[in-house]
Amino acid sequence: MSYGASTADQYRQCGVYAGRIVKGEKPAVLPVMQPTKFEMVINLRTAKALGVKVPLTLQVAADEVIE
């Protein structure tokens, strides 16, 4: 199981930064952006191999469940 920032969202933010730099803004004055979207992914196959039971409520709350 992992919980962290969305990779796709980080790439989008990177594109926004690149666009602002291309339009003439100086990189030194751009604000530091923090992730705004987080994802929880559960790998049930690995959990089963380790003998860990993942509650159904946690599986429902996950953004992605790998079986």
mmCIF file of C-alpha atoms in Angstrom:
data_model
loop_
_atom_site.group_PDB
_atom_site.id
_atom_site.type_symbol
_atom_site.label_atom_id
_atom_site.label_comp_id
_atom_site.label_asym_id
_atom_site.label_seq_id
_atom_site.Cartn_x
_atom_site.Cartn_y
_atom_site.Cartn_z
ATOM 1 C CA MET A 1 0.000 0.000 0.000
ATOM 2 C CA SER A 2 1.243 3.465 -0.788
ATOM 3 C CA TYR A 3 -0.094 6.933 -0.192
ATOM 4 C CA GLY A 4 1.533 9.877 -1.891
ATOM 5 C CA ALA A 5 1.333 12.698 -4.360
ATOM 6 C CA SER A 6 -0.252 11.977 -7.730
ATOM 7 C CA THR A 7 2.454 11.618 -10.382
ATOM 8 C CA ALA A 8 0.134 12.788 -13.164
ATOM 9 C CA ASP A 9 -0.763 15.907 -11.181
ATOM 10 C CA GLN A 10 2.928 16.670 -10.600
ATOM 11 C CA TYR A 11 3.591 16.456 -14.347
ATOM 12 C CA ARG A 12 0.750 18.911 -14.991
ATOM 13 C CA GLN A 13 2.220 21.349 -12.464
ATOM 14 C CA CYS A 14 5.594 20.971 -14.156
ATOM 15 C CA GLY A 15 3.958 21.941 -17.454
ATOM 16 C CA VAL A 16 2.447 25.032 -15.859
ATOM 17 C CA TYR A 17 5.895 26.042 -14.586
ATOM 18 C CA ALA A 18 7.450 25.490 -18.009
ATOM 19 C CA GLY A 19 4.719 27.580 -19.635
ATOM 20 C CA ARG A 20 5.302 30.446 -17.244
ATOM 21 C CA ILE A 21 9.054 30.360 -17.920
ATOM 22 C CA VAL A 22 8.493 30.280 -21.701
ATOM 23 C CA LYS A 23 6.219 33.324 -21.376
ATOM 24 C CA GLY A 24 9.103 35.259 -19.790
ATOM 25 C CA GLU A 25 8.838 34.856 -16.014
ATOM 26 C CA LYS A 26 12.098 34.381 -14.158
ATOM 27 C CA PRO A 27 12.447 30.943 -12.528
ATOM 28 C CA ALA A 28 13.896 32.540 -9.391
ATOM 29 C CA VAL A 29 10.654 34.377 -8.632
ATOM 30 C CA LEU A 30 8.267 31.452 -9.209
ATOM 31 C CA PRO A 31 6.701 30.127 -6.004
ATOM 32 C CA VAL A 32 7.376 26.631 -4.745
ATOM 33 C CA MET A 33 4.302 24.530 -5.469
ATOM 34 C CA GLN A 34 3.271 21.708 -3.184
ATOM 35 C CA PRO A 35 1.267 18.679 -4.302
ATOM 36 C CA THR A 36 -2.481 19.178 -4.139
ATOM 37 C CA LYS A 37 -3.719 15.730 -5.113
ATOM 38 C CA PHE A 38 -2.819 12.531 -3.287
ATOM 39 C CA GLU A 39 -3.523 8.894 -4.180
ATOM 40 C CA MET A 40 -3.747 5.678 -2.213
ATOM 41 C CA VAL A 41 -2.882 2.468 -4.056
ATOM 42 C CA ILE A 42 -3.267 -1.028 -2.599
ATOM 43 C CA ASN A 43 -1.602 -4.109 -4.092
ATOM 44 C CA LEU A 44 -3.770 -7.032 -2.979
ATOM 45 C CA ARG A 45 -1.536 -9.655 -4.610
ATOM 46 C CA THR A 46 1.440 -8.570 -2.495
ATOM 47 C CA ALA A 47 -0.718 -8.279 0.622
ATOM 48 C CA LYS A 48 -1.930 -11.830 0.088
ATOM 49 C CA ALA A 49 1.640 -13.084 -0.425
ATOM 50 C CA LEU A 50 2.622 -11.445 2.877
ATOM 51 C CA GLY A 51 -0.439 -12.818 4.647
ATOM 52 C CA VAL A 52 -1.936 -9.382 5.283
ATOM 53 C CA LYS A 53 -5.699 -8.995 5.108
ATOM 54 C CA VAL A 54 -6.818 -5.626 3.803
ATOM 55 C CA PRO A 55 -10.250 -4.582 5.122
ATOM 56 C CA LEU A 56 -12.916 -4.014 2.485
ATOM 57 C CA THR A 57 -13.542 -0.481 3.748
ATOM 58 C CA LEU A 58 -9.886 0.383 3.050
ATOM 59 C CA GLN A 59 -10.118 -1.144 -0.431
ATOM 60 C CA VAL A 60 -13.189 0.962 -1.195
ATOM 61 C CA ALA A 61 -11.425 4.127 -0.019
ATOM 62 C CA ALA A 62 -8.361 3.485 -2.223
ATOM 63 C CA ASP A 63 -7.968 5.320 -5.529
ATOM 64 C CA GLU A 64 -6.545 2.195 -7.161
ATOM 65 C CA VAL A 65 -6.571 -1.477 -6.161
ATOM 66 C CA ILE A 66 -4.172 -3.848 -7.907
ATOM 67 C CA GLU A 67 -5.329 -7.449 -7.841
#
